[in-house]
Amino acid sequence: MPIRDPRFDSAIDIAPPRVDAEPSVNADYPWDVFDSAAYFEHNYSSLRSDDEQIIDIVAGFFQKNEQRRLRAQAIDVGAGANLYPALAMLPFAAELTLCERGFSNRQWLEAEILTPHPSWWQFWSHMNAGRAAYQPIKNPFDLLGRRAQVTKGNIFSLPAGSYDLGTMFFVAESITNRESEFVRATRSFVNSLKPRAPFAAAFMRNSSGYRVGNRSFPACSVDEDDVRAALAPVVAPNVTIQTVESRSLRDGYCGMMVATGFKKA
């Protein structure tokens, strides 16, 4: 059953959207009414080749670095309507925090953990194929239900130095059109980890924004250099950024990027 984490409660109230100006910063958008079902249906109702590439990068990185270690606390920041970052960390984390700001997304996650859509088996099967760290887990969704907690949280006010392992998929560049907020969100994610903790973060490349249901949401157009610059002050020097070919998800982007590495000591 999901557990509330009091560390997040003091600084995460969501400001109401402004009605007298065109939205421009993260706080201006109606995240509480994000259409989680529509987002899931469009993005994760079946396994696409771009997600296969991301799984290969992320699961491969975690297995290579974490195969003999079960870390105490993992976090997926901005989990949204997506379970596969949490599944990628499942063999390596005793507890998983699914940190999500939006009310509708938290409701979706709580229900999804109890009764996952069948399509998640496609994602798990791809992770599991040929990876020894994943193969001992025979019922991943039962284990996820026991290890995961859905928690209200804001990427800009995460508790520093708290987690042993982390993921952030399509969040920092997809919650604002301001570069300063993209940078702050990216660094806040990494800073929520303990020194030398491994992480994986996925980004849309040169995104111009997106629609979910009948609402439009912002994006900050970033490329590999932008991601590297945002990460540079908070990560170890050997961070890797890989591009992922993707063309058919929607209009207005030029593929995806995945950064893997470790928080600096």
PDB file of C-alpha atoms in Angstrom:
ATOM      1  CA  MET A   1       0.000   0.000   0.000  1.00  0.00           C
ATOM      2  CA  PRO A   2       1.442   3.439  -0.873  1.00  0.00           C
ATOM      3  CA  ILE A   3       3.081   5.269   2.038  1.00  0.00           C
ATOM      4  CA  ARG A   4       3.332   9.005   2.424  1.00  0.00           C
ATOM      5  CA  ASP A   5       6.824  10.453   2.892  1.00  0.00           C
ATOM      6  CA  PRO A   6       6.708  13.466   5.242  1.00  0.00           C
ATOM      7  CA  ARG A   7      10.032  14.836   3.964  1.00  0.00           C
ATOM      8  CA  PHE A   8       8.242  16.223   0.924  1.00  0.00           C
ATOM      9  CA  ASP A   9       5.209  17.752   2.581  1.00  0.00           C
ATOM     10  CA  SER A  10       6.515  21.163   3.623  1.00  0.00           C
ATOM     11  CA  ALA A  11       7.361  22.649   0.238  1.00  0.00           C
ATOM     12  CA  ILE A  12       5.264  21.088  -2.472  1.00  0.00           C
ATOM     13  CA  ASP A  13       1.998  22.961  -2.698  1.00  0.00           C
ATOM     14  CA  ILE A  14       1.143  23.680  -6.291  1.00  0.00           C
ATOM     15  CA  ALA A  15       0.432  27.260  -7.240  1.00  0.00           C
ATOM     16  CA  PRO A  16      -2.792  27.655  -9.245  1.00  0.00           C
ATOM     17  CA  PRO A  17      -2.292  28.348 -12.945  1.00  0.00           C
ATOM     18  CA  ARG A  18      -2.260  32.020 -13.863  1.00  0.00           C
ATOM     19  CA  VAL A  19      -5.206  33.044 -16.020  1.00  0.00           C
ATOM     20  CA  ASP A  20      -4.007  36.550 -16.837  1.00  0.00           C
ATOM     21  CA  ALA A  21      -0.871  35.599 -18.729  1.00  0.00           C
ATOM     22  CA  GLU A  22       0.438  33.036 -21.166  1.00  0.00           C
ATOM     23  CA  PRO A  23       1.995  30.197 -19.141  1.00  0.00           C
ATOM     24  CA  SER A  24       5.779  30.333 -19.175  1.00  0.00           C
ATOM     25  CA  VAL A  25       7.146  28.733 -16.007  1.00  0.00           C
ATOM     26  CA  ASN A  26       6.550  25.348 -14.464  1.00  0.00           C
ATOM     27  CA  ALA A  27       4.190  26.588 -11.759  1.00  0.00           C
ATOM     28  CA  ASP A  28       1.798  28.050 -14.356  1.00  0.00           C
ATOM     29  CA  TYR A  29       0.702  24.682 -15.747  1.00  0.00           C
ATOM     30  CA  PRO A  30      -2.194  22.531 -14.460  1.00  0.00           C
ATOM     31  CA  TRP A  31      -0.189  19.459 -13.459  1.00  0.00           C
ATOM     32  CA  ASP A  32      -2.899  18.226 -11.080  1.00  0.00           C
ATOM     33  CA  VAL A  33      -5.246  17.508 -14.004  1.00  0.00           C
ATOM     34  CA  PHE A  34      -2.681  15.940 -16.354  1.00  0.00           C
ATOM     35  CA  ASP A  35      -4.498  13.275 -18.403  1.00  0.00           C
ATOM     36  CA  SER A  36      -2.567  10.239 -17.168  1.00  0.00           C
ATOM     37  CA  ALA A  37      -4.693   7.704 -19.042  1.00  0.00           C
ATOM     38  CA  ALA A  38      -4.217   9.480 -22.369  1.00  0.00           C
ATOM     39  CA  TYR A  39      -0.478   9.812 -21.774  1.00  0.00           C
ATOM     40  CA  PHE A  40      -0.138   6.123 -20.961  1.00  0.00           C
ATOM     41  CA  GLU A  41      -2.213   5.069 -23.941  1.00  0.00           C
ATOM     42  CA  HIS A  42      -0.153   7.140 -26.357  1.00  0.00           C
ATOM     43  CA  ASN A  43       3.256   6.308 -24.933  1.00  0.00           C
ATOM     44  CA  TYR A  44       3.210   2.960 -23.158  1.00  0.00           C
ATOM     45  CA  SER A  45       0.257   0.851 -24.303  1.00  0.00           C
ATOM     46  CA  SER A  46       2.797  -1.078 -26.382  1.00  0.00           C
ATOM     47  CA  LEU A  47       6.583  -1.321 -26.426  1.00  0.00           C
ATOM     48  CA  ARG A  48       8.170   0.824 -29.146  1.00  0.00           C
ATOM     49  CA  SER A  49      11.680   0.543 -30.535  1.00  0.00           C
ATOM     50  CA  ASP A  50      12.825   3.786 -28.875  1.00  0.00           C
ATOM     51  CA  ASP A  51      11.864   2.424 -25.462  1.00  0.00           C
ATOM     52  CA  GLU A  52      13.688  -0.803 -26.289  1.00  0.00           C
ATOM     53  CA  GLN A  53      16.824   1.263 -26.917  1.00  0.00           C
ATOM     54  CA  ILE A  54      16.371   3.138 -23.631  1.00  0.00           C
ATOM     55  CA  ILE A  55      15.852  -0.101 -21.718  1.00  0.00           C
ATOM     56  CA  ASP A  56      19.024  -1.543 -23.230  1.00  0.00           C
ATOM     57  CA  ILE A  57      21.013   1.495 -22.091  1.00  0.00           C
ATOM     58  CA  VAL A  58      19.529   1.815 -18.609  1.00  0.00           C
ATOM     59  CA  ALA A  59      19.146  -1.847 -17.645  1.00  0.00           C
ATOM     60  CA  GLY A  60      22.588  -2.550 -19.054  1.00  0.00           C
ATOM     61  CA  PHE A  61      24.113   0.286 -17.027  1.00  0.00           C
ATOM     62  CA  PHE A  62      22.435  -0.753 -13.782  1.00  0.00           C
ATOM     63  CA  GLN A  63      23.295  -4.413 -14.229  1.00  0.00           C
ATOM     64  CA  LYS A  64      26.938  -3.637 -14.987  1.00  0.00           C
ATOM     65  CA  ASN A  65      27.325  -1.456 -11.910  1.00  0.00           C
ATOM     66  CA  GLU A  66      24.830  -2.890  -9.413  1.00  0.00           C
ATOM     67  CA  GLN A  67      24.552  -6.625 -10.011  1.00  0.00           C
ATOM     68  CA  ARG A  68      25.883  -7.675  -6.599  1.00  0.00           C
ATOM     69  CA  ARG A  69      24.356  -4.861  -4.558  1.00  0.00           C
ATOM     70  CA  LEU A  70      20.857  -4.241  -3.196  1.00  0.00           C
ATOM     71  CA  ARG A  71      20.628  -0.572  -2.352  1.00  0.00           C
ATOM     72  CA  ALA A  72      18.296   0.623   0.374  1.00  0.00           C
ATOM     73  CA  GLN A  73      16.473   3.551  -1.239  1.00  0.00           C
ATOM     74  CA  ALA A  74      15.783   4.347  -4.898  1.00  0.00           C
ATOM     75  CA  ILE A  75      13.767   7.191  -6.414  1.00  0.00           C
ATOM     76  CA  ASP A  76      12.044   7.747  -9.732  1.00  0.00           C
ATOM     77  CA  VAL A  77      11.514  11.505 -10.004  1.00  0.00           C
ATOM     78  CA  GLY A  78       8.432  12.635 -11.910  1.00  0.00           C
ATOM     79  CA  ALA A  79       7.233   9.083 -12.360  1.00  0.00           C
ATOM     80  CA  GLY A  80       4.060  10.174 -14.181  1.00  0.00           C
ATOM     81  CA  ALA A  81       2.169   7.450 -16.027  1.00  0.00           C
ATOM     82  CA  ASN A  82       5.252   5.303 -16.487  1.00  0.00           C
ATOM     83  CA  LEU A  83       6.381   2.202 -14.589  1.00  0.00           C
ATOM     84  CA  TYR A  84       9.412   1.123 -16.557  1.00  0.00           C
ATOM     85  CA  PRO A  85      12.049   3.315 -14.865  1.00  0.00           C
ATOM     86  CA  ALA A  86      10.967   1.753 -11.555  1.00  0.00           C
ATOM     87  CA  LEU A  87      11.066  -1.710 -13.105  1.00  0.00           C
ATOM     88  CA  ALA A  88      14.608  -1.026 -14.327  1.00  0.00           C
ATOM     89  CA  MET A  89      15.679  -0.344 -10.709  1.00  0.00           C
ATOM     90  CA  LEU A  90      13.653  -3.192  -9.176  1.00  0.00           C
ATOM     91  CA  PRO A  91      16.472  -5.772  -8.846  1.00  0.00           C
ATOM     92  CA  PHE A  92      18.718  -3.244  -7.125  1.00  0.00           C
ATOM     93  CA  ALA A  93      16.482  -1.373  -4.651  1.00  0.00           C
ATOM     94  CA  ALA A  94      14.906  -2.517  -1.394  1.00  0.00           C
ATOM     95  CA  GLU A  95      12.499   0.445  -1.481  1.00  0.00           C
ATOM     96  CA  LEU A  96      11.347   2.523  -4.448  1.00  0.00           C
ATOM     97  CA  THR A  97       9.923   6.031  -4.115  1.00  0.00           C
ATOM     98  CA  LEU A  98       7.772   7.058  -7.081  1.00  0.00           C
ATOM     99  CA  CYS A  99       7.913  10.820  -6.643  1.00  0.00           C
ATOM    100  CA  GLU A 100       5.167  12.686  -8.500  1.00  0.00           C
ATOM    101  CA  ARG A 101       3.826  16.212  -8.253  1.00  0.00           C
ATOM    102  CA  GLY A 102       0.508  15.895 -10.089  1.00  0.00           C
ATOM    103  CA  PHE A 103      -2.571  14.609  -8.267  1.00  0.00           C
ATOM    104  CA  SER A 104      -3.938  12.734 -11.290  1.00  0.00           C
ATOM    105  CA  ASN A 105      -0.597  11.035 -11.902  1.00  0.00           C
ATOM    106  CA  ARG A 106      -0.362   9.936  -8.281  1.00  0.00           C
ATOM    107  CA  GLN A 107      -3.850   8.434  -8.466  1.00  0.00           C
ATOM    108  CA  TRP A 108      -2.908   6.667 -11.690  1.00  0.00           C
ATOM    109  CA  LEU A 109       0.305   5.256 -10.188  1.00  0.00           C
ATOM    110  CA  GLU A 110      -1.416   3.974  -7.059  1.00  0.00           C
ATOM    111  CA  ALA A 111      -4.000   2.139  -9.153  1.00  0.00           C
ATOM    112  CA  GLU A 112      -1.435   0.923 -11.700  1.00  0.00           C
ATOM    113  CA  ILE A 113       0.793  -0.667  -9.089  1.00  0.00           C
ATOM    114  CA  LEU A 114      -2.163  -2.697  -7.850  1.00  0.00           C
ATOM    115  CA  THR A 115      -3.418  -3.676 -11.324  1.00  0.00           C
ATOM    116  CA  PRO A 116      -0.763  -3.084 -14.002  1.00  0.00           C
ATOM    117  CA  HIS A 117      -1.736  -2.873 -17.658  1.00  0.00           C
ATOM    118  CA  PRO A 118      -0.647  -5.976 -19.599  1.00  0.00           C
ATOM    119  CA  SER A 119       1.692  -3.933 -21.817  1.00  0.00           C
ATOM    120  CA  TRP A 120       4.201  -3.604 -18.949  1.00  0.00           C
ATOM    121  CA  TRP A 121       5.035  -7.267 -19.437  1.00  0.00           C
ATOM    122  CA  GLN A 122       6.459  -6.314 -22.844  1.00  0.00           C
ATOM    123  CA  PHE A 123       8.783  -3.839 -21.134  1.00  0.00           C
ATOM    124  CA  TRP A 124       9.786  -6.310 -18.445  1.00  0.00           C
ATOM    125  CA  SER A 125      10.404  -9.089 -20.958  1.00  0.00           C
ATOM    126  CA  HIS A 126      12.804  -6.846 -22.850  1.00  0.00           C
ATOM    127  CA  MET A 127      14.637  -5.923 -19.627  1.00  0.00           C
ATOM    128  CA  ASN A 128      14.747  -9.537 -18.530  1.00  0.00           C
ATOM    129  CA  ALA A 129      16.103 -10.953 -21.799  1.00  0.00           C
ATOM    130  CA  GLY A 130      19.728 -11.963 -21.333  1.00  0.00           C
ATOM    131  CA  ARG A 131      20.232  -9.945 -18.127  1.00  0.00           C
ATOM    132  CA  ALA A 132      21.140 -12.084 -15.140  1.00  0.00           C
ATOM    133  CA  ALA A 133      20.226  -9.428 -12.576  1.00  0.00           C
ATOM    134  CA  TYR A 134      16.602  -9.365 -13.757  1.00  0.00           C
ATOM    135  CA  GLN A 135      16.004 -13.051 -14.430  1.00  0.00           C
ATOM    136  CA  PRO A 136      15.541 -14.233 -10.807  1.00  0.00           C
ATOM    137  CA  ILE A 137      12.449 -11.991 -10.475  1.00  0.00           C
ATOM    138  CA  LYS A 138       9.540 -14.148 -11.614  1.00  0.00           C
ATOM    139  CA  ASN A 139       6.692 -11.829 -10.621  1.00  0.00           C
ATOM    140  CA  PRO A 140       8.003  -8.274 -11.038  1.00  0.00           C
ATOM    141  CA  PHE A 141       4.665  -6.565 -10.439  1.00  0.00           C
ATOM    142  CA  ASP A 142       4.047  -8.303  -7.137  1.00  0.00           C
ATOM    143  CA  LEU A 143       7.536  -7.247  -6.040  1.00  0.00           C
ATOM    144  CA  LEU A 144       6.997  -3.713  -7.314  1.00  0.00           C
ATOM    145  CA  GLY A 145       3.771  -3.492  -5.335  1.00  0.00           C
ATOM    146  CA  ARG A 146       5.634  -4.457  -2.159  1.00  0.00           C
ATOM    147  CA  ARG A 147       8.672  -2.231  -2.666  1.00  0.00           C
ATOM    148  CA  ALA A 148       7.191   0.908  -4.249  1.00  0.00           C
ATOM    149  CA  GLN A 149       5.548   3.878  -2.578  1.00  0.00           C
ATOM    150  CA  VAL A 150       3.863   6.728  -4.432  1.00  0.00           C
ATOM    151  CA  THR A 151       4.856  10.055  -2.888  1.00  0.00           C
ATOM    152  CA  LYS A 152       3.806  13.629  -3.529  1.00  0.00           C
ATOM    153  CA  GLY A 153       6.881  15.641  -4.370  1.00  0.00           C
ATOM    154  CA  ASN A 154       8.254  18.558  -6.354  1.00  0.00           C
ATOM    155  CA  ILE A 155      11.440  18.161  -8.361  1.00  0.00           C
ATOM    156  CA  PHE A 156      12.568  21.619  -7.266  1.00  0.00           C
ATOM    157  CA  SER A 157      12.446  20.740  -3.562  1.00  0.00           C
ATOM    158  CA  LEU A 158      13.732  17.172  -3.297  1.00  0.00           C
ATOM    159  CA  PRO A 159      15.537  16.208  -0.087  1.00  0.00           C
ATOM    160  CA  ALA A 160      19.281  16.377  -0.756  1.00  0.00           C
ATOM    161  CA  GLY A 161      21.576  13.372  -0.401  1.00  0.00           C
ATOM    162  CA  SER A 162      18.783  10.916   0.392  1.00  0.00           C
ATOM    163  CA  TYR A 163      18.755   8.149  -2.234  1.00  0.00           C
ATOM    164  CA  ASP A 164      21.124   5.364  -3.279  1.00  0.00           C
ATOM    165  CA  LEU A 165      19.882   5.029  -6.875  1.00  0.00           C
ATOM    166  CA  GLY A 166      17.741   7.181  -9.147  1.00  0.00           C
ATOM    167  CA  THR A 167      15.948   7.672 -12.447  1.00  0.00           C
ATOM    168  CA  MET A 168      14.290  10.654 -14.093  1.00  0.00           C
ATOM    169  CA  PHE A 169      12.587  10.070 -17.448  1.00  0.00           C
ATOM    170  CA  PHE A 170      11.384  12.971 -19.623  1.00  0.00           C
ATOM    171  CA  VAL A 171      10.863  15.383 -16.747  1.00  0.00           C
ATOM    172  CA  ALA A 172      13.338  18.266 -16.485  1.00  0.00           C
ATOM    173  CA  GLU A 173      12.935  19.348 -20.128  1.00  0.00           C
ATOM    174  CA  SER A 174       9.196  18.595 -20.252  1.00  0.00           C
ATOM    175  CA  ILE A 175       7.891  20.710 -17.351  1.00  0.00           C
ATOM    176  CA  THR A 176       8.975  24.189 -18.465  1.00  0.00           C
ATOM    177  CA  ASN A 177      10.133  26.200 -21.462  1.00  0.00           C
ATOM    178  CA  ARG A 178      12.759  28.039 -19.403  1.00  0.00           C
ATOM    179  CA  GLU A 179      16.360  26.873 -19.589  1.00  0.00           C
ATOM    180  CA  SER A 180      17.016  28.001 -16.022  1.00  0.00           C
ATOM    181  CA  GLU A 181      14.265  25.724 -14.709  1.00  0.00           C
ATOM    182  CA  PHE A 182      15.506  22.813 -16.829  1.00  0.00           C
ATOM    183  CA  VAL A 183      18.972  23.208 -15.321  1.00  0.00           C
ATOM    184  CA  ARG A 184      17.642  23.589 -11.781  1.00  0.00           C
ATOM    185  CA  ALA A 185      15.402  20.525 -12.118  1.00  0.00           C
ATOM    186  CA  THR A 186      18.199  18.370 -13.541  1.00  0.00           C
ATOM    187  CA  ARG A 187      20.602  19.306 -10.772  1.00  0.00           C
ATOM    188  CA  SER A 188      17.952  18.897  -8.076  1.00  0.00           C
ATOM    189  CA  PHE A 189      17.367  15.327  -9.245  1.00  0.00           C
ATOM    190  CA  VAL A 190      21.053  14.441  -9.040  1.00  0.00           C
ATOM    191  CA  ASN A 191      21.475  16.288  -5.743  1.00  0.00           C
ATOM    192  CA  SER A 192      18.728  14.130  -4.203  1.00  0.00           C
ATOM    193  CA  LEU A 193      21.143  11.190  -4.506  1.00  0.00           C
ATOM    194  CA  LYS A 194      23.912  10.200  -2.139  1.00  0.00           C
ATOM    195  CA  PRO A 195      27.541  10.680  -3.225  1.00  0.00           C
ATOM    196  CA  ARG A 196      28.614   8.176  -5.900  1.00  0.00           C
ATOM    197  CA  ALA A 197      25.026   6.947  -6.385  1.00  0.00           C
ATOM    198  CA  PRO A 198      24.272   5.727  -9.932  1.00  0.00           C
ATOM    199  CA  PHE A 199      21.513   7.309 -11.989  1.00  0.00           C
ATOM    200  CA  ALA A 200      19.833   7.217 -15.387  1.00  0.00           C
ATOM    201  CA  ALA A 201      17.993  10.182 -16.887  1.00  0.00           C
ATOM    202  CA  ALA A 202      16.139  10.356 -20.210  1.00  0.00           C
ATOM    203  CA  PHE A 203      15.401  13.564 -22.141  1.00  0.00           C
ATOM    204  CA  MET A 204      13.475  14.529 -25.257  1.00  0.00           C
ATOM    205  CA  ARG A 205      15.867  16.065 -27.783  1.00  0.00           C
ATOM    206  CA  ASN A 206      14.962  19.512 -29.164  1.00  0.00           C
ATOM    207  CA  SER A 207      11.358  19.253 -28.037  1.00  0.00           C
ATOM    208  CA  SER A 208       9.006  22.128 -28.834  1.00  0.00           C
ATOM    209  CA  GLY A 209       6.210  21.088 -26.433  1.00  0.00           C
ATOM    210  CA  TYR A 210       3.493  18.452 -26.448  1.00  0.00           C
ATOM    211  CA  ARG A 211      -0.217  17.832 -25.999  1.00  0.00           C
ATOM    212  CA  VAL A 212      -1.834  15.355 -23.628  1.00  0.00           C
ATOM    213  CA  GLY A 213      -5.570  14.956 -24.059  1.00  0.00           C
ATOM    214  CA  ASN A 214      -6.916  18.443 -24.752  1.00  0.00           C
ATOM    215  CA  ARG A 215      -4.128  20.385 -23.008  1.00  0.00           C
ATOM    216  CA  SER A 216      -0.753  21.673 -24.154  1.00  0.00           C
ATOM    217  CA  PHE A 217       2.367  21.389 -22.003  1.00  0.00           C
ATOM    218  CA  PRO A 218       5.755  23.083 -22.263  1.00  0.00           C
ATOM    219  CA  ALA A 219       9.202  21.870 -23.209  1.00  0.00           C
ATOM    220  CA  CYS A 220      12.676  23.293 -23.090  1.00  0.00           C
ATOM    221  CA  SER A 221      14.541  22.532 -26.316  1.00  0.00           C
ATOM    222  CA  VAL A 222      17.790  20.831 -25.275  1.00  0.00           C
ATOM    223  CA  ASP A 223      20.482  18.751 -26.923  1.00  0.00           C
ATOM    224  CA  GLU A 224      23.447  16.706 -25.707  1.00  0.00           C
ATOM    225  CA  ASP A 225      25.543  19.785 -24.905  1.00  0.00           C
ATOM    226  CA  ASP A 226      22.732  21.260 -22.809  1.00  0.00           C
ATOM    227  CA  VAL A 227      22.294  18.049 -20.836  1.00  0.00           C
ATOM    228  CA  ARG A 228      26.037  17.730 -20.259  1.00  0.00           C
ATOM    229  CA  ALA A 229      26.287  21.339 -19.096  1.00  0.00           C
ATOM    230  CA  ALA A 230      23.350  20.929 -16.698  1.00  0.00           C
ATOM    231  CA  LEU A 231      24.864  17.786 -15.195  1.00  0.00           C
ATOM    232  CA  ALA A 232      28.503  18.915 -15.069  1.00  0.00           C
ATOM    233  CA  PRO A 233      28.585  20.486 -11.576  1.00  0.00           C
ATOM    234  CA  VAL A 234      26.841  17.561  -9.839  1.00  0.00           C
ATOM    235  CA  VAL A 235      28.084  14.356 -11.500  1.00  0.00           C
ATOM    236  CA  ALA A 236      31.295  12.387 -11.730  1.00  0.00           C
ATOM    237  CA  PRO A 237      33.349  13.142 -14.869  1.00  0.00           C
ATOM    238  CA  ASN A 238      32.565   9.839 -16.631  1.00  0.00           C
ATOM    239  CA  VAL A 239      28.889  10.589 -17.367  1.00  0.00           C
ATOM    240  CA  THR A 240      27.703   9.069 -20.660  1.00  0.00           C
ATOM    241  CA  ILE A 241      25.047  10.640 -22.902  1.00  0.00           C
ATOM    242  CA  GLN A 242      23.638   8.464 -25.685  1.00  0.00           C
ATOM    243  CA  THR A 243      21.166   9.425 -28.368  1.00  0.00           C
ATOM    244  CA  VAL A 244      18.118   7.298 -29.151  1.00  0.00           C
ATOM    245  CA  GLU A 245      16.511   7.375 -32.575  1.00  0.00           C
ATOM    246  CA  SER A 246      12.819   8.191 -32.380  1.00  0.00           C
ATOM    247  CA  ARG A 247      10.599   9.799 -34.999  1.00  0.00           C
ATOM    248  CA  SER A 248       7.048   8.552 -34.700  1.00  0.00           C
ATOM    249  CA  LEU A 249       5.996   9.376 -31.142  1.00  0.00           C
ATOM    250  CA  ARG A 250       4.671  12.859 -31.933  1.00  0.00           C
ATOM    251  CA  ASP A 251       5.542  16.033 -33.796  1.00  0.00           C
ATOM    252  CA  GLY A 252       8.099  18.522 -32.566  1.00  0.00           C
ATOM    253  CA  TYR A 253      11.153  16.621 -31.348  1.00  0.00           C
ATOM    254  CA  CYS A 254      14.385  15.147 -32.708  1.00  0.00           C
ATOM    255  CA  GLY A 255      14.854  11.882 -30.871  1.00  0.00           C
ATOM    256  CA  MET A 256      15.761  11.195 -27.270  1.00  0.00           C
ATOM    257  CA  MET A 257      18.855  11.161 -25.042  1.00  0.00           C
ATOM    258  CA  VAL A 258      19.842   9.009 -22.078  1.00  0.00           C
ATOM    259  CA  ALA A 259      22.429  10.103 -19.514  1.00  0.00           C
ATOM    260  CA  THR A 260      23.966   7.505 -17.195  1.00  0.00           C
ATOM    261  CA  GLY A 261      26.543   8.091 -14.520  1.00  0.00           C
ATOM    262  CA  PHE A 262      27.177   8.716 -10.854  1.00  0.00           C
ATOM    263  CA  LYS A 263      26.678  11.649  -8.556  1.00  0.00           C
ATOM    264  CA  LYS A 264      29.992  13.253  -7.714  1.00  0.00           C
ATOM    265  CA  ALA A 265      31.717  12.181  -4.497  1.00  0.00           C
TER     266      ALA A 265
END
